[in-house]
Short mmCIF file of C-alpha atoms in Angstrom, two decimals:
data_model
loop_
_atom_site.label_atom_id
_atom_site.label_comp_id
_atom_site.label_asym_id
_atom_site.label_seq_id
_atom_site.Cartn_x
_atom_site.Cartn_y
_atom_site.Cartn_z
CA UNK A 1008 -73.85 118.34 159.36
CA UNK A 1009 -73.62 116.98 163.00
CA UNK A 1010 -72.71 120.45 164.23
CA UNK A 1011 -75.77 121.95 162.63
CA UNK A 1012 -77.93 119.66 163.94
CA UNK A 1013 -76.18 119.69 167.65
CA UNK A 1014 -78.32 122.78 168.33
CA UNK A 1015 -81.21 120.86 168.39
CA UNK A 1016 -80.86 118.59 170.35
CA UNK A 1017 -80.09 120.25 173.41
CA UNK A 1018 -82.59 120.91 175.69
CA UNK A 1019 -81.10 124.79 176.27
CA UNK A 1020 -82.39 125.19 173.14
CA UNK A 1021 -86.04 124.40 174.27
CA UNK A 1022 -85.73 126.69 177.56
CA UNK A 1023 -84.37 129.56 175.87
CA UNK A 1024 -87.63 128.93 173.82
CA UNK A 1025 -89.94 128.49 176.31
CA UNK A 1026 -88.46 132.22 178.19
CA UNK A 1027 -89.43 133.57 174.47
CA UNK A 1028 -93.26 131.35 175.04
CA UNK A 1029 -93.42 133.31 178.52
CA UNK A 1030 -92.67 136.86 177.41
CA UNK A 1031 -95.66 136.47 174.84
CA UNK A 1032 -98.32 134.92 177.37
CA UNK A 1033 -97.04 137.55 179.89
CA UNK A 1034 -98.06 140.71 177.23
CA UNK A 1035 -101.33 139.35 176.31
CA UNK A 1036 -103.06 140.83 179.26
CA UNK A 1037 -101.31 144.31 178.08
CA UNK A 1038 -102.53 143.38 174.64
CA UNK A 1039 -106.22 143.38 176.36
CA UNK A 1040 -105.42 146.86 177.39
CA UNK A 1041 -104.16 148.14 173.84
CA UNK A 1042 -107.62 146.99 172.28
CA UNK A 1043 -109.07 149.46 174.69
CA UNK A 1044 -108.36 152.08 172.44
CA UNK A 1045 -110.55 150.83 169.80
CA UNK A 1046 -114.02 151.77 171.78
CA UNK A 1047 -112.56 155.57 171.54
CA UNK A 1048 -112.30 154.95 167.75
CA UNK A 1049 -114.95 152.59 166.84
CA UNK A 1050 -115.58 153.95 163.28
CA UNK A 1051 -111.86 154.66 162.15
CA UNK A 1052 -110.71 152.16 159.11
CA UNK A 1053 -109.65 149.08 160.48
CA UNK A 1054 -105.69 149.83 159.11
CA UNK A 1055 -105.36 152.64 161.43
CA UNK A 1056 -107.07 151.21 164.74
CA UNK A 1057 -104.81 148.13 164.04
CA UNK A 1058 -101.70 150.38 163.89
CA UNK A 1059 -102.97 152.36 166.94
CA UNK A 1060 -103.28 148.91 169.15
CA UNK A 1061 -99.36 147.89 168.08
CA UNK A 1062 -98.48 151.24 169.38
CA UNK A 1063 -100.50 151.47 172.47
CA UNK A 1064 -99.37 148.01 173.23
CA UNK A 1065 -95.74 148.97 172.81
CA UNK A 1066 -95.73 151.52 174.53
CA UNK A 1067 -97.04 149.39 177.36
CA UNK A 1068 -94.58 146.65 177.13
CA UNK A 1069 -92.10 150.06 176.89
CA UNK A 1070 -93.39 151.28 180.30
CA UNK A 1071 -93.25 147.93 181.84
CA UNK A 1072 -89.48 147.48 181.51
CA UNK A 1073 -88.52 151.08 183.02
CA UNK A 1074 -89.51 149.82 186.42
CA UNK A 1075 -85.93 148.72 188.47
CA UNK A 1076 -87.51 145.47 189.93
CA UNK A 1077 -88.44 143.97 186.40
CA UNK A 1078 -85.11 144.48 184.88
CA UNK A 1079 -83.84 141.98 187.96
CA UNK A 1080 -86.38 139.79 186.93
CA UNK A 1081 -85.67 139.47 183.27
CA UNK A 1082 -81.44 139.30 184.42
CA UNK A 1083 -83.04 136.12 187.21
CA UNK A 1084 -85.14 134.67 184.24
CA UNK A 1085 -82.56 134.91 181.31
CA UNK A 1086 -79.38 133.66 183.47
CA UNK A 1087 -81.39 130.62 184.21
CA UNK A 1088 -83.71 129.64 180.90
CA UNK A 1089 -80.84 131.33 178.43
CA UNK A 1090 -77.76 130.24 180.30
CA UNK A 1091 -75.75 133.98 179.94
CA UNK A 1092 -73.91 135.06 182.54
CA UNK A 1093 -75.65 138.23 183.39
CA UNK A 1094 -74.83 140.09 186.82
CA UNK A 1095 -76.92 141.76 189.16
CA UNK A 1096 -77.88 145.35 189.05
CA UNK A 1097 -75.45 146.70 190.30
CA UNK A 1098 -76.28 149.10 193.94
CA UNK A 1099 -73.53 151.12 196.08
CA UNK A 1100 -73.52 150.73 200.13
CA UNK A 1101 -72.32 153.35 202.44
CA UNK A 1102 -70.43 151.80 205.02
CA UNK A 1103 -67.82 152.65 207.62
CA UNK A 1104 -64.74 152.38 206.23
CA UNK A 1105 -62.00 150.63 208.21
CA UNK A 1106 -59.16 151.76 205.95
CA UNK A 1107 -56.70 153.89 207.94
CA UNK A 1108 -57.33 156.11 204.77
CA UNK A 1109 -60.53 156.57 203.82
CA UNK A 1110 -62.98 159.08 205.10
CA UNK A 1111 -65.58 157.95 207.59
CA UNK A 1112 -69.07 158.27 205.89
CA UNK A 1113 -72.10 159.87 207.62
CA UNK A 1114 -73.24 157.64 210.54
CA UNK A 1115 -76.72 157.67 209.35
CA UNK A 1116 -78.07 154.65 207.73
CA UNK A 1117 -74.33 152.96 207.31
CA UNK A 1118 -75.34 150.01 205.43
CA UNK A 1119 -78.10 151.10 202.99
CA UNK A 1120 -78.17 149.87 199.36
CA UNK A 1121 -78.47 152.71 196.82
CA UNK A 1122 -78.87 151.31 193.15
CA UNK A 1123 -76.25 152.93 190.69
CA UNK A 1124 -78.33 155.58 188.15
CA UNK A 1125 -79.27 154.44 184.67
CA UNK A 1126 -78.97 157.52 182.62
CA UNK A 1127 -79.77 158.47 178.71
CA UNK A 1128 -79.82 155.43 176.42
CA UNK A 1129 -78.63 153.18 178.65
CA UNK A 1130 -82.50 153.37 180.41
CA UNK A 1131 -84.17 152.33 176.81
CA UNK A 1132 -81.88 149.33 176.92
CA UNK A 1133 -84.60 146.75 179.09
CA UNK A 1134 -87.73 148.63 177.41
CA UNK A 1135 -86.07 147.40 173.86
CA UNK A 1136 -85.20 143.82 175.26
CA UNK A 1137 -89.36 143.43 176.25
CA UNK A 1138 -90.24 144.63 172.89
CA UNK A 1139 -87.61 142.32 171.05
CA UNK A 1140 -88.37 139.38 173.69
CA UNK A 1141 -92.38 140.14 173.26
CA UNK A 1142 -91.90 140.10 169.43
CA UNK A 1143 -89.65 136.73 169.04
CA UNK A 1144 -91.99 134.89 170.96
CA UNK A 1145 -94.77 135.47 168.98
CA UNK A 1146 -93.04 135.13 165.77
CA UNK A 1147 -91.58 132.12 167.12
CA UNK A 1148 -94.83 130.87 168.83
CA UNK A 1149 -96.88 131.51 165.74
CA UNK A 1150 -94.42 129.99 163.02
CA UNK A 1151 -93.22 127.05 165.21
CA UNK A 1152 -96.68 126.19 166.16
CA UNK A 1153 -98.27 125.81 162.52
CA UNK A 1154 -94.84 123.78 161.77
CA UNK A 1155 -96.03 121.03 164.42
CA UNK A 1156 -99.15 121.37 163.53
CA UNK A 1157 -98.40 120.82 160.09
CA UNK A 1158 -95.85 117.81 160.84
CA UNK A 1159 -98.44 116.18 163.13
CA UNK A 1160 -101.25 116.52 160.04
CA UNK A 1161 -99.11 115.57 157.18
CA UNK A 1162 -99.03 111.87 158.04
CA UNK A 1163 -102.56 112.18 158.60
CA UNK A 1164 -103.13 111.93 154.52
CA UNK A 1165 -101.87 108.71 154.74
CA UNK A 1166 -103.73 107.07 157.88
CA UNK A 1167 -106.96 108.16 156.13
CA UNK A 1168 -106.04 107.64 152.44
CA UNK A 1169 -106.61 111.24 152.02
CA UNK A 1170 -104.75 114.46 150.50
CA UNK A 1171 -103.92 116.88 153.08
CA UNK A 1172 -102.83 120.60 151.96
CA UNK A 1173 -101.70 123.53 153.50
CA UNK A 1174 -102.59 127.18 152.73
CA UNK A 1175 -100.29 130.05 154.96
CA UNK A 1176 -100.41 133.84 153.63
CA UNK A 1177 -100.90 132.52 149.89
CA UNK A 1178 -98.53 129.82 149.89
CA UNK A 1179 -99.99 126.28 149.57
CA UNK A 1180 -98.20 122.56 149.84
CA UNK A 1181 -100.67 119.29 149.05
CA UNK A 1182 -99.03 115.75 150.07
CA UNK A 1183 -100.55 112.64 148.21
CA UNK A 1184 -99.58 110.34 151.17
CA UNK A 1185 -97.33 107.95 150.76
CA UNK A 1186 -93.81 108.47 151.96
CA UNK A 1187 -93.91 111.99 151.14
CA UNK A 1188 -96.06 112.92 153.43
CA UNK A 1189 -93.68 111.33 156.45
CA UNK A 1190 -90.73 113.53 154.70
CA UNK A 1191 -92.54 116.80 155.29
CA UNK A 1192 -93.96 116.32 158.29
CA UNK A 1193 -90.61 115.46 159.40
CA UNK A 1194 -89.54 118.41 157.46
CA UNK A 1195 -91.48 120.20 159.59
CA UNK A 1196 -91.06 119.11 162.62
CA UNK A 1197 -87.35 119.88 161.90
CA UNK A 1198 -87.95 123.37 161.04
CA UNK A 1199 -89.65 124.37 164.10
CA UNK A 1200 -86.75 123.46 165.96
CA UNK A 1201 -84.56 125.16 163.83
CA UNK A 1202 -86.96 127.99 164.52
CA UNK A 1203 -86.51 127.41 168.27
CA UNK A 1204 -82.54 127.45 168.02
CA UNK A 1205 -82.75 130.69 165.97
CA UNK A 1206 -84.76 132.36 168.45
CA UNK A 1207 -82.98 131.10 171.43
CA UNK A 1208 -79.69 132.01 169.70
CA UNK A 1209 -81.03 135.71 168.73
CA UNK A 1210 -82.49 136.20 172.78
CA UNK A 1211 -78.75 134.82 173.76
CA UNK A 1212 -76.89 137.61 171.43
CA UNK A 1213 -79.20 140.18 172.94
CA UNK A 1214 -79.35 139.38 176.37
CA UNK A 1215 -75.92 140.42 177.51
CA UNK A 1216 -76.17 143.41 175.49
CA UNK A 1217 -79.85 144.59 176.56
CA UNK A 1218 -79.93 143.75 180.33
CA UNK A 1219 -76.00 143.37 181.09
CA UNK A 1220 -74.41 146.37 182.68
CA UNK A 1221 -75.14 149.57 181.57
CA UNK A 1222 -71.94 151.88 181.25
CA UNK A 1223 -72.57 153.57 184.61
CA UNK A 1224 -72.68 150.02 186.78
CA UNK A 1225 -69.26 148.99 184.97
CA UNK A 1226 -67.46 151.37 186.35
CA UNK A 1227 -69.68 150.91 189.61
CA UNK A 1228 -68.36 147.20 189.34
CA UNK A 1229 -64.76 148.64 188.69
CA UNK A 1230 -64.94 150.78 191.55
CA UNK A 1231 -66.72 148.42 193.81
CA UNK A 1232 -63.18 145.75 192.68
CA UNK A 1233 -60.70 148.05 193.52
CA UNK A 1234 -62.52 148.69 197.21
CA UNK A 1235 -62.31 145.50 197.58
CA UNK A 1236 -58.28 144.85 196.20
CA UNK A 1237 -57.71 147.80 198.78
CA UNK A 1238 -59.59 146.51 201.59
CA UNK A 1239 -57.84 143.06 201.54
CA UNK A 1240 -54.08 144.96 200.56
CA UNK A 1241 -55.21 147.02 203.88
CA UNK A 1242 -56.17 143.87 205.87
CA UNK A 1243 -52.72 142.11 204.21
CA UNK A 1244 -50.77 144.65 205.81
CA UNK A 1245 -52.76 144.62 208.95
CA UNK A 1246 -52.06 140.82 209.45
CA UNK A 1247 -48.24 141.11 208.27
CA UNK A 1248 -47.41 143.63 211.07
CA UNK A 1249 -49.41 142.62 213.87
CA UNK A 1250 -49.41 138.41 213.48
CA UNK A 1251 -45.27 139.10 211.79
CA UNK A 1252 -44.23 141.18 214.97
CA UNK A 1253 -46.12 138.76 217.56
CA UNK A 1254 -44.61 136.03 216.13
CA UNK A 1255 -40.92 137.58 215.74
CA UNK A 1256 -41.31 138.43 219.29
CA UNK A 1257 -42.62 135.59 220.63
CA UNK A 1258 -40.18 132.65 219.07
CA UNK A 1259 -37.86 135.12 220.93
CA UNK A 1260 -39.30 134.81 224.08
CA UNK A 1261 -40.19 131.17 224.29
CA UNK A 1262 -36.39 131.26 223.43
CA UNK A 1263 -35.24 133.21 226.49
CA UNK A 1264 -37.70 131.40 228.61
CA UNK A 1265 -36.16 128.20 228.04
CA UNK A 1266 -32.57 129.37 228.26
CA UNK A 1267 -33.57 130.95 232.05
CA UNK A 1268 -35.89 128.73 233.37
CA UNK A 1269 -33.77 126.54 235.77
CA UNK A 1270 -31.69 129.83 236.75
CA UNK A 1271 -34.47 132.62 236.82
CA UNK A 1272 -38.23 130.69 237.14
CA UNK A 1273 -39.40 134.30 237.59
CA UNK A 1274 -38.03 135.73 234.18
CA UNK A 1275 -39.06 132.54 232.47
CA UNK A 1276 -42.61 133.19 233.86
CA UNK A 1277 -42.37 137.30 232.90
CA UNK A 1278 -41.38 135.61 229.66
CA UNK A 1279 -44.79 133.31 229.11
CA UNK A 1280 -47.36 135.64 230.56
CA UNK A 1281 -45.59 138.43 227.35
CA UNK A 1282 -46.18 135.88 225.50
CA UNK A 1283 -49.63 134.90 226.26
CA UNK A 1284 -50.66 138.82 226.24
CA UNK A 1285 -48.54 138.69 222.75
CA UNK A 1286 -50.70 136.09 221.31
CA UNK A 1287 -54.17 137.11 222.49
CA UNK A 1288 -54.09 140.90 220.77
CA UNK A 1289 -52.43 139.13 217.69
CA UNK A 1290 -55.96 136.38 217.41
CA UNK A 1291 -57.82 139.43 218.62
CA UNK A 1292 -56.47 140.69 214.99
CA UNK A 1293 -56.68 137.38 213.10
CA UNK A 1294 -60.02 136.56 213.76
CA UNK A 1295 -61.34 140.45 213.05
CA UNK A 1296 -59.39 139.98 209.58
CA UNK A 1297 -61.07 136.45 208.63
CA UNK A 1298 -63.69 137.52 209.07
CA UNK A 1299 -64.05 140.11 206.72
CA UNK A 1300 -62.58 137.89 204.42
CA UNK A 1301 -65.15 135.69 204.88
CA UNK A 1302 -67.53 138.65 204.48
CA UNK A 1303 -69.42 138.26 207.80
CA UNK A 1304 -70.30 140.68 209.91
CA UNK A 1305 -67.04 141.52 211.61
CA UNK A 1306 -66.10 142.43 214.98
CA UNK A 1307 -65.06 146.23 215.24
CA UNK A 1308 -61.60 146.14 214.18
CA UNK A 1309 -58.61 146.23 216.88
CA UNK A 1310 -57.53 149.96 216.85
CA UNK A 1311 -53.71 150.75 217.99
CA UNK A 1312 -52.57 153.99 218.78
CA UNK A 1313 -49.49 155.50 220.30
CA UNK A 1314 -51.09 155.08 223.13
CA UNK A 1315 -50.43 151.31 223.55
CA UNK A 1316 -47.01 152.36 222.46
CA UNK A 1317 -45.87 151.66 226.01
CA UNK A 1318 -47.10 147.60 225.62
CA UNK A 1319 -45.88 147.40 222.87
CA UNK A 1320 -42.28 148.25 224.30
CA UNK A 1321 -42.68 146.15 227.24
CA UNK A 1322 -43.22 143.28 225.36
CA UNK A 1323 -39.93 144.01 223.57
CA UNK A 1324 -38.12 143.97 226.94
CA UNK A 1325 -39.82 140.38 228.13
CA UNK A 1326 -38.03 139.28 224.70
CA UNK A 1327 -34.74 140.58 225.84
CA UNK A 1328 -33.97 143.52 223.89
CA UNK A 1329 -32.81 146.47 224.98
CA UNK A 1330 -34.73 149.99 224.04
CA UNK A 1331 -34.04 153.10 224.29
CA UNK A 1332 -37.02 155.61 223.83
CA UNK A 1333 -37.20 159.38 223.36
CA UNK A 1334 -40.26 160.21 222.87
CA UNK A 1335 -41.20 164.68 222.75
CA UNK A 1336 -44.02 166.75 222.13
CA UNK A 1337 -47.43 165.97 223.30
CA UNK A 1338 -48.35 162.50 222.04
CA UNK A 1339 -52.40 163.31 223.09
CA UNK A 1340 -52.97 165.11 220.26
CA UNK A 1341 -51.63 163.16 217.58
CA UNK A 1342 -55.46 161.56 217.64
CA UNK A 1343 -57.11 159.17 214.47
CA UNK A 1344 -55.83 157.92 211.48
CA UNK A 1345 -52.26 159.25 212.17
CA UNK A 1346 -51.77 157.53 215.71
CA UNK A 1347 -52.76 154.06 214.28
CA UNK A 1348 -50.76 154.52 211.41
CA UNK A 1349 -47.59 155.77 213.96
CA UNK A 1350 -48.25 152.59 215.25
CA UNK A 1351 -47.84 150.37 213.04
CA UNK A 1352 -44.86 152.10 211.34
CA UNK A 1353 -43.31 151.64 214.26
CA UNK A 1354 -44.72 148.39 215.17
CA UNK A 1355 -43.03 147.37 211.86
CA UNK A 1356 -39.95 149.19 212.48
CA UNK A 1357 -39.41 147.38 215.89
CA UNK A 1358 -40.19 144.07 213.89
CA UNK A 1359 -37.50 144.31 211.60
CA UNK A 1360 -35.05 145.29 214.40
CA UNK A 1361 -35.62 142.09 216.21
CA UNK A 1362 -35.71 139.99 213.11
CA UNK A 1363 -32.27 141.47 211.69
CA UNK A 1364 -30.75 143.51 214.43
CA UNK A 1365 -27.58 142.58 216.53
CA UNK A 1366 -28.86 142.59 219.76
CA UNK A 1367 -27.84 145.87 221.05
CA UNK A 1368 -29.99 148.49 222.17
CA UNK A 1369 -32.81 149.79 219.74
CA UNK A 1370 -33.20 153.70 219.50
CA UNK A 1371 -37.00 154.81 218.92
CA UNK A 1372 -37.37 158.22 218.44
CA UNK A 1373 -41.46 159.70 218.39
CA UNK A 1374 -41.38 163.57 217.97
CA UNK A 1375 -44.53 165.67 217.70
CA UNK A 1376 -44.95 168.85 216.31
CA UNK A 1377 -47.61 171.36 215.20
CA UNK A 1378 -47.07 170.52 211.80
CA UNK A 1379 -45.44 166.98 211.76
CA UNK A 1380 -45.12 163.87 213.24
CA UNK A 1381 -41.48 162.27 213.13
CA UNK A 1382 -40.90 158.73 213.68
CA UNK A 1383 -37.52 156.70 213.68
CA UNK A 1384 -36.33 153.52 214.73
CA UNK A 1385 -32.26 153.13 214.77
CA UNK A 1386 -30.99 149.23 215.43
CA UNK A 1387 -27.74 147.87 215.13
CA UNK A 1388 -26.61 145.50 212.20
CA UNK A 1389 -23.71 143.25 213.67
CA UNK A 1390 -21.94 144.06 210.06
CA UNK A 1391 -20.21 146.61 208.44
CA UNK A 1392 -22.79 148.19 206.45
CA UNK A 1393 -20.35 149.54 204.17
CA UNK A 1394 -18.70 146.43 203.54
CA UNK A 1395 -20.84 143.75 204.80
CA UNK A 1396 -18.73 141.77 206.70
CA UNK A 1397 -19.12 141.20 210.54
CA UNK A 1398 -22.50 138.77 211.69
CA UNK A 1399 -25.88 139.80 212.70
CA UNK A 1400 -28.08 137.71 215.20
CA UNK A 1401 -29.06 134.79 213.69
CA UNK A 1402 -28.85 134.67 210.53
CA UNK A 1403 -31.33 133.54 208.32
CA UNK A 1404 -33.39 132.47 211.33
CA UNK A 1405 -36.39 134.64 210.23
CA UNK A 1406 -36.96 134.36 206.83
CA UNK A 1407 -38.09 137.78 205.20
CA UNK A 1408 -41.35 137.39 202.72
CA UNK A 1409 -40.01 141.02 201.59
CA UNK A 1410 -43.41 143.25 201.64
CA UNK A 1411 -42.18 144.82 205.28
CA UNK A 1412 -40.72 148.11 203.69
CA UNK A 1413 -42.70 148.25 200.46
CA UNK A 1414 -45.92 148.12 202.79
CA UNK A 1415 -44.02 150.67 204.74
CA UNK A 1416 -43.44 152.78 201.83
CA UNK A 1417 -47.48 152.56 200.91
CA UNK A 1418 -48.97 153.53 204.07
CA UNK A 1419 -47.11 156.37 204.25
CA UNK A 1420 -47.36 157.66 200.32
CA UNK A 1421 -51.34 157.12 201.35
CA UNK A 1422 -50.51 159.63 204.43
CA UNK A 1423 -48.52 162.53 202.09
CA UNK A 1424 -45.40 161.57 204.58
CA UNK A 1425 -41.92 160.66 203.69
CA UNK A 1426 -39.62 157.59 204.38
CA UNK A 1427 -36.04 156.85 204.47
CA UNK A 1428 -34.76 153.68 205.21
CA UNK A 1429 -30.94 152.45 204.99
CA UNK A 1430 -27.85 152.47 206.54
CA UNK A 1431 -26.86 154.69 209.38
CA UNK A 1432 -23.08 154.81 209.49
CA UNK A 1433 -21.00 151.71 209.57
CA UNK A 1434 -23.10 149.53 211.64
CA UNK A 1435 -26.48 150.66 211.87
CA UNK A 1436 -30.00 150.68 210.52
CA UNK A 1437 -32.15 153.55 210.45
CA UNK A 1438 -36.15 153.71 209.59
CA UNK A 1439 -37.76 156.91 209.59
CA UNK A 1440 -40.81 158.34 208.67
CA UNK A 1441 -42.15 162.06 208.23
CA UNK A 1442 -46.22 162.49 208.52
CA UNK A 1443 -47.91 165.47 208.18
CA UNK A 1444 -50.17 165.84 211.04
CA UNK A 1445 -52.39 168.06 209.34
CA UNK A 1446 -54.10 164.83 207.71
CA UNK A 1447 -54.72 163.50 211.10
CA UNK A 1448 -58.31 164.45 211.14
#
């Protein structure tokens, strides 16, 4: 019994009511334009004209909910008054993408909103909701209202020491006073707030099916989720080989610094100032990546080529390694998406060779051809890769999260290229990667 009467009691009840109390005041001035149609037809029978009005008037109401900026309104009204968790319409934005994959899109108006298209039935849907929102207001206005009015008389029978009856559509109730009267007024009184949980209840059922998203803006909202799981797996890889290799590097370098600086003050101070240039491109990176994560208007992202190929080798000497380059083919024309992803590859590559190598020299290979772009980076292990005995450098003193090569492995199945990554011979480590340059554009 508690649970049926739990309803009413709660003021939601009441607002979901008073959103059905709004949508009938708001059609009454439509209503005034549906009686129009009478002075055309002043001498029809009083049946038809009648029917006529309820047809011109919802047609109306009809017309009213086609336009875009009422269906936000009715989402805005019902998420507040009915509680339902209805999203926004749904609109696409061009923007420029900073994916090292995606297409650029046309430079013109980059960050324009263009609402997704609300095709066949889906475009009767908010129409329907006025007319069924229009309708349960005044069936609930109407019947509610002569149920307080009725509760509020009743008693009335009894204050005056008089009988008190009702007549509705045929139907008539008399109360003698007494204590009956009190039981149906509170009879009534309870009704019309059963009446207002039914109609809240039926406006809460239709809501999410009327104004929630129409079939087009769910897969809008599907696509517009897996832009965004790709933009932060992009910017996840982004911060894992730029802030992983600056750091790598530069807990080597504060290492050799403080090994050399009573015996070599200028190698310590090489060391530092690789450092320092280290750390400034890696929070040039950091703060372009929080802040699209904190969706404010970024920065334009930090964009490395092959071109900074030759820092990035440098620095690798002021941490004491020892690299051996061999780089062919004209490196100017590998140009775009390719030369940033070269980068990277190899920024990884180089990574991983500090992290687990030996300490001897580190082979990079960058080869360009018409048709292909071949990348390698060839490190030694310390161990017998065959049988795994023998000692790297350091062992476990960088700790491995894992997603190095599997990132690897992604950015260049998104570039049509081809990896290989394992042993070469007994005691060496070979990365390399195969692009097509053909994509580079």
């Amino acid at each position: 019994m508690m649970r049926g009467i739990r309803p009413l009691l709660r003021g939601s009840t009441y607002a979901g009511m008073l959103l059905a109390y709004c949508g009938a005041l708001a059609s009454l001035p439509l209503l005034a334009c549906a009686l129009l149609v009478t002075l055309v037809w002043p001498s029809g029978p009083y049946g038809a004209r009648a029917a006529l009005v309820l047809v011109v008037w919802a047609a109306l109401i009809g017309a009213v909910g086609l336009a875009r900026t009422t269906r936000r309104a009715l989402i805005a009204v019902a998420r507040r008054l009915l509680g339902v968790p209805l999203p926004d319409p749904v609109t696409t934005r061009r923007r420029a993408s900073t994916s090292d994959t995606a297409p650029t899109p046309p430079a013109s108006d980059p960050a324009s909103p263009h609402p997704v298209g609300i095709s066949g039935p889906d475009r009767w849907r908010t129409p329907l909701w006025l007319l069924l929102h229009v309708a349960l207001g005044w069936m609930g206005a109407v019947v509610s209202g002569l149920l307080v009015i009725a509760g509020l008389t009743l008693p009335a029978s009894d204050w005056f020491r008089a009988e008190a009856e009702l007549n509705l559509f045929g139907w008539s109730a008399r109360a003698e006073g007494g204590w009956q009267s009190w039981v149906a007024a509170l009879g009534c009184l309870l009704s019309a707030a059963a009446v207002c949980a039914v109609v809240t209840s039926t406006l809460r059922w239709l809501a999410p099916r009327l104004l929630g998203p129409s079939s087009a803006e769910r897969l809008a909202l599907a696509a517009e989720r897996e832009l965004k799981l790709a933009e932060r797996n992009r910017l996840a890889h982004e911060l894992h080989d730029s802030i992983g290799h600056t750091l790598t590097a530069t807990t080597i370098q504060a290492a050799v610094a403080g090994e050399v600086l009573s015996a070599d003050p200028v190698a310590a101070r090489a060391a530092l100032r690789s450092i320092e240039e280290s750390t400034r491109a890696a929070l040039e990176d950091l703060d372009y990546v929080l802040g699209v994560l904190r969706e404010q208007k970024a920065e334009t992202a930090p964009t490395r080529t092959l071109a900074d190929l030759p820092e990035l080798l440098d620095r690798l000497r002021h941490a004491g390694a020892v690299v051996e380059p061999q780089l062919s083919g004209d490196l100017t024309q590998v140009q775009g998406t390719l030369s940033r992803a070269a980068y990277r590859i190899l920024q990884e590559g180089l990574t991983n060779a500090l992290r687990h190598g030996a300490g001897g020299p580190i082979e990079i290979r960058v080869a360009a051809a018409p048709d292909a772009l071949e990348l390698s980076v060839v490190n030694g292990t310390g161990a017998d890769t065959r049988t795994g005995t023998g000692t790297g450098r350091r062992p476990g003193a960088f700790p491995t999260s894992g997603h190095g090569l599997p990132g690897l492995a992604e950015r260049v199945r998104l570039l049509h290229g081809e990896i290989e990554a394992g042993p070469d011979g007994p005691r060496h480590w070979k990365l390399a990667v195969r692009l097509p340059v053909r994509l580079s554009a």
